[in-house]
Coordinates of C-alpha atoms and ligand atoms in Angstrom, one line a residue:
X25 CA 25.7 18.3 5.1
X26 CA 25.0 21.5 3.4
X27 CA 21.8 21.9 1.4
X28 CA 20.6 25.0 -0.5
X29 CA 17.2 24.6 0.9
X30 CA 16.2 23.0 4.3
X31 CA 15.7 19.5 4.1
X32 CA 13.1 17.8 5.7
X33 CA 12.6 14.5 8.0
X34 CA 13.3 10.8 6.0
X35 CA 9.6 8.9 5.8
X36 CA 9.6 6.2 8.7
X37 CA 7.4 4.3 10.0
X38 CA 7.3 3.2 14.1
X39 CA 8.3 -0.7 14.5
X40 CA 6.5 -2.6 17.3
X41 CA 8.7 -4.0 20.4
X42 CA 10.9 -1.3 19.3
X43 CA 11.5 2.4 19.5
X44 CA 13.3 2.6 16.8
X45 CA 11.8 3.2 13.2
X46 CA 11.3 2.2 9.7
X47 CA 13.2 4.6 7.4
X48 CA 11.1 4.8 4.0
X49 CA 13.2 4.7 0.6
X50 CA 10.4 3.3 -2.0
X51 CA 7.2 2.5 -2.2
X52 CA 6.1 0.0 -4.8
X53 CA 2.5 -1.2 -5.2
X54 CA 0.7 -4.4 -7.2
X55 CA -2.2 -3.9 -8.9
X56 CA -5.2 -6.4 -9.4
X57 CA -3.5 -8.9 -6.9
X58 CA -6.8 -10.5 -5.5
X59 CA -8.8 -12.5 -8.6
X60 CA -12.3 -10.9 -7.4
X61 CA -11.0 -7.1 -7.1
X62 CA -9.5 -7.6 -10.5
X63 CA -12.8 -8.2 -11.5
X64 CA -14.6 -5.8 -10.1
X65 CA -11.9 -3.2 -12.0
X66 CA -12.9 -5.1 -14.8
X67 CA -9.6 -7.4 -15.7
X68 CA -8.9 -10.8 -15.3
X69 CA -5.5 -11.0 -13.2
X70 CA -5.1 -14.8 -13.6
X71 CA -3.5 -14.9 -16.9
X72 CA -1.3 -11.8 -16.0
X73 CA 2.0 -11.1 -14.9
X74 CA 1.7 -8.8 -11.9
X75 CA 2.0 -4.9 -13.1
X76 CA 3.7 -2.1 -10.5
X77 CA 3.2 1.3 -10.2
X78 CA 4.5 3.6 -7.4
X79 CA 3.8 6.1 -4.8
X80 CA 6.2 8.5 -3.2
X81 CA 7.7 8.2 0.5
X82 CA 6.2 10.9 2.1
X83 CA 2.6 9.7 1.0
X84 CA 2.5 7.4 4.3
X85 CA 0.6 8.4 7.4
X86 CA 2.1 6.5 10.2
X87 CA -0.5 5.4 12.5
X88 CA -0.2 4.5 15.9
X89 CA -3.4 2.9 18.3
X90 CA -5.1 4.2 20.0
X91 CA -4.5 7.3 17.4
X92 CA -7.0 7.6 14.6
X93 CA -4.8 9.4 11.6
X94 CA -6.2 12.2 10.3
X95 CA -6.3 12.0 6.1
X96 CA -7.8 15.2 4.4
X97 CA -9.9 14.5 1.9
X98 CA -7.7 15.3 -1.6
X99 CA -7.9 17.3 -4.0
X100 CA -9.4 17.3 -7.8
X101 CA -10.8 14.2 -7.2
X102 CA -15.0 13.2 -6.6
X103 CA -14.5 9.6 -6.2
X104 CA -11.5 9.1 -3.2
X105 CA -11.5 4.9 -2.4
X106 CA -9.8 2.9 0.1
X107 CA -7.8 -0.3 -0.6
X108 CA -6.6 -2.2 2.5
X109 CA -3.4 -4.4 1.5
X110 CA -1.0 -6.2 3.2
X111 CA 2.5 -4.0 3.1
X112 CA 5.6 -5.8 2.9
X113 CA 8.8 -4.3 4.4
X114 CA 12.1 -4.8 3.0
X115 CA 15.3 -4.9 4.8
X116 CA 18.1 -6.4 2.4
X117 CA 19.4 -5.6 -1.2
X118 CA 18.7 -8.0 -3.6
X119 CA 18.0 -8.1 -7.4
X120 CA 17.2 -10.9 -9.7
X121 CA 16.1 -13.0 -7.0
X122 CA 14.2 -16.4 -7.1
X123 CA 11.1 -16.9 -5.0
X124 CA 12.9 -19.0 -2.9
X125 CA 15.2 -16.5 -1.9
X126 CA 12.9 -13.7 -1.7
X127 CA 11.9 -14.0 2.2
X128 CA 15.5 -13.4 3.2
X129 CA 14.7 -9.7 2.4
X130 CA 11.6 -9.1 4.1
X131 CA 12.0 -7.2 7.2
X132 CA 8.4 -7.5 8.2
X133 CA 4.8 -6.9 7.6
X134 CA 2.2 -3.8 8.4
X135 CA -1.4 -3.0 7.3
X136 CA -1.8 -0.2 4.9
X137 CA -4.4 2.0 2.7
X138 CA -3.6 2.8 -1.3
X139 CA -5.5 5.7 -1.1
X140 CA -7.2 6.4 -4.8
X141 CA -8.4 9.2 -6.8
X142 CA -10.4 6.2 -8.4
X143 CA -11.9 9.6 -11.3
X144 CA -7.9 10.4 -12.1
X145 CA -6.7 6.6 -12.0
X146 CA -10.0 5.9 -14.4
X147 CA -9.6 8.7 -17.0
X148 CA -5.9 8.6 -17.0
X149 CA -6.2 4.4 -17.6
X150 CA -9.3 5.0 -20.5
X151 CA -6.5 7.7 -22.2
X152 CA -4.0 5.1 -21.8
X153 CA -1.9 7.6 -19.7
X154 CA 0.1 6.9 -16.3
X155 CA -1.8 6.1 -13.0
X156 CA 0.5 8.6 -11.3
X157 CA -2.2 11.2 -10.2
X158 CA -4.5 8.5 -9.2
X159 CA -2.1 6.9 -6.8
X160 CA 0.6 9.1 -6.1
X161 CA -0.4 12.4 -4.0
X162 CA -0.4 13.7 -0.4
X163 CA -1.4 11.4 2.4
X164 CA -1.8 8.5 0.3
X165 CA -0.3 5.6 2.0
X166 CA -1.7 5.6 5.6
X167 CA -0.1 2.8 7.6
X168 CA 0.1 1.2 10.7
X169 CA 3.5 0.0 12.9
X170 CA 5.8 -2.5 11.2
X171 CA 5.9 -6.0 12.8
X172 CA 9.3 -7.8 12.1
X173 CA 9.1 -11.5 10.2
X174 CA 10.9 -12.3 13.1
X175 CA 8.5 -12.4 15.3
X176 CA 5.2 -13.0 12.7
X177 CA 7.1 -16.1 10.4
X178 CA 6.0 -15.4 7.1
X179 CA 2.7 -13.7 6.1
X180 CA 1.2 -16.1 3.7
X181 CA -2.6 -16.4 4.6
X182 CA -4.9 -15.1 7.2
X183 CA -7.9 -12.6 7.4
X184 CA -7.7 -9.0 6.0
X185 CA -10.9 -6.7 6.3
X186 CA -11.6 -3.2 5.8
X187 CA -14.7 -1.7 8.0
X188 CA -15.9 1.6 7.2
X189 CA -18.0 3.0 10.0
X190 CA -18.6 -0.1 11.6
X191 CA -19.7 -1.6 8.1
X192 CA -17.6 -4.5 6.4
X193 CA -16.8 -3.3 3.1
X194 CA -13.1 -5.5 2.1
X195 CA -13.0 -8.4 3.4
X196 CA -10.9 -11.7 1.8
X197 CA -7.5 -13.4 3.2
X198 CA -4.1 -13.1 2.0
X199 CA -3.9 -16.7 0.6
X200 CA -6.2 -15.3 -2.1
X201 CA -3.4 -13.3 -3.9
X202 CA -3.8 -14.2 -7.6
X203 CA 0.6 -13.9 -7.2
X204 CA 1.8 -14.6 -3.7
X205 CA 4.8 -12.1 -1.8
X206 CA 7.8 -13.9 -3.0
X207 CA 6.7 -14.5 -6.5
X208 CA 5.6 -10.5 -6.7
X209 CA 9.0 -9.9 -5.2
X210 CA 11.0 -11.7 -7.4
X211 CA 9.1 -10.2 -10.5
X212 CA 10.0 -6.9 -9.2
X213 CA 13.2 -7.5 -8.5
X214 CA 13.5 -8.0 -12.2
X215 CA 13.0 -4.4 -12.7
X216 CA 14.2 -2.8 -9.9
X217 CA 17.2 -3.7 -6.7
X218 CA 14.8 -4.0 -3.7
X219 CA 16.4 -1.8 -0.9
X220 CA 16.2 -2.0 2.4
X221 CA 13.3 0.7 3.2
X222 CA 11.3 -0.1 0.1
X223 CA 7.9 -1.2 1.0
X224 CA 5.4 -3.6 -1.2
X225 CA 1.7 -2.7 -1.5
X226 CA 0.3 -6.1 -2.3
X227 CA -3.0 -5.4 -3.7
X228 CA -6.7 -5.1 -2.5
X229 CA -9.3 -7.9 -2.1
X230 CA -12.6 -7.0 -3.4
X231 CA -14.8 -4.6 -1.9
X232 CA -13.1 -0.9 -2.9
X233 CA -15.4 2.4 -2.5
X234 CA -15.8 5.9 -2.0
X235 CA -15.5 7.9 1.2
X236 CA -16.4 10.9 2.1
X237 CA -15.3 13.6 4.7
X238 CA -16.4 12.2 9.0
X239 CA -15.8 8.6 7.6
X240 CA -13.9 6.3 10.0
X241 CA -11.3 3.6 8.2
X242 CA -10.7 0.6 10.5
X243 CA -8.4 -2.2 8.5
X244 CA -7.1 -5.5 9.9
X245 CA -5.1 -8.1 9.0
X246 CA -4.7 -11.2 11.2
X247 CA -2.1 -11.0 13.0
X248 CA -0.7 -7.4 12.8
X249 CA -1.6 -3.8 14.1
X250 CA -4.8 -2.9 12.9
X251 CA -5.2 0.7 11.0
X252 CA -7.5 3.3 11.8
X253 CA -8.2 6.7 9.9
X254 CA -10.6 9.3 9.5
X255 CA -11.2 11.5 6.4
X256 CA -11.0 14.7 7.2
X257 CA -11.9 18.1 5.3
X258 CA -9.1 19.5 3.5
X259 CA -8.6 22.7 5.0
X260 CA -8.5 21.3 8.6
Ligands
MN327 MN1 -3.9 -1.1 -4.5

């Protein structure tokens, strides 16, 4: 293939056991997934249908341990916050799917930060505008190796905290999703064809804040590869 400009490398993401990787194709997130976060953004989630909004593929940081990915602090924002989610992989087409069906498409599991310009996301929701510039920019979507379903079963409850520097700031368990990873799928799939490559932010427990350049990210999920950053100055 020809192209008019050089192309650059497809967004993947390492997969453990394996050295093979990931390729990236979409990047769908949920918002106000866990009752108490939707709270503390001020909505009530329970009575909702869940609501999607996207990033693009080259917004992930793949993060290996013992490496410590390096996220520059972004810019035109003041107020940059960290949501740890669970991040579903997907590995099979599908649309219109029930539920029930929706596990056969889920490659497998990872932990991930959706990175927020929480200012942009907030003035842009008060103007009744798109998120887009809260969510979708440069380095947004650090996350760590993919495990295959395979191997984990299905994610459908354990621990999932967030420490920054040392200090517990997220912390709530996956059964607490207000809708749970085949009911979210099967909503999206409704409005999109899932494709193998897309992956599914699932929403933040309570807990989201600020962080600021030197800070050290450290999220965990039970039973997967934990996910450690730093927030680095933009020009390094
Ligand atoms: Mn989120």
């Amino acid at each position: 293939m020809q192209y008019v400009i050089p192309a650059w490398e497809l967004p993947s993401i390492p997969v453990i056991g394996t050295s093979e990787r990931f390729p990236v194709r979409h990047i769908y997130c949920v918002g106000r997934n866990y009752a108490e976060h939707a709270k503390e953004m001020g909505g009530d989630a329970t009575k909702e249908p869940p609501f999607f909004f996207m990033k693009p593929a080259d917004s992930i940081v793949p993060v290996v341990p013992p490496d410590v990915g390096r996220v520059p602090y972004p810019m035109a924002t003041k107020n940059f916050h960290h949501e740890l989610e669970l991040v579903v992989a997907i590995g099979r087409s599908g649309v219109r799917f029930s539920p029930a069906d929706a596990q056969a498409l889920v490659y497998g599991y990872a932990v991930g930060l959706d990175m927020t310009r929480r200012d942009l996301q907030a003035d842009m929701r008060e103007k009744k505008r798109p998120w887009d510039i809260g969510k979708s920019f440069a380095n947004a979507a650090p996350i760590a190796p993919i495990h295959p379903a395979s191997a984990t079963g299905t994610l459908s409850r354990g621990e999932i905290v967030l420490e920054v520097n040392g200090q517990p700031r997220q912390r709530g368990d996956l059964a607490d999703m207000v809708w749970d990873v085949p009911d979210m799928l099967a909503f999206l799939s409704q409005l999109y064809r899932l494709e193998p490559g897309d992956l599914i932010f699932t929403g933040t427990p309570a807990g989201v804040g600020p962080v600021v350049v030197g800070d050290r990210l450290n999220g965990r999920i039970a039973g997967l590869t934990s996910l450690a950053i730093e927030i680095v100055s933009a020009e390094s």
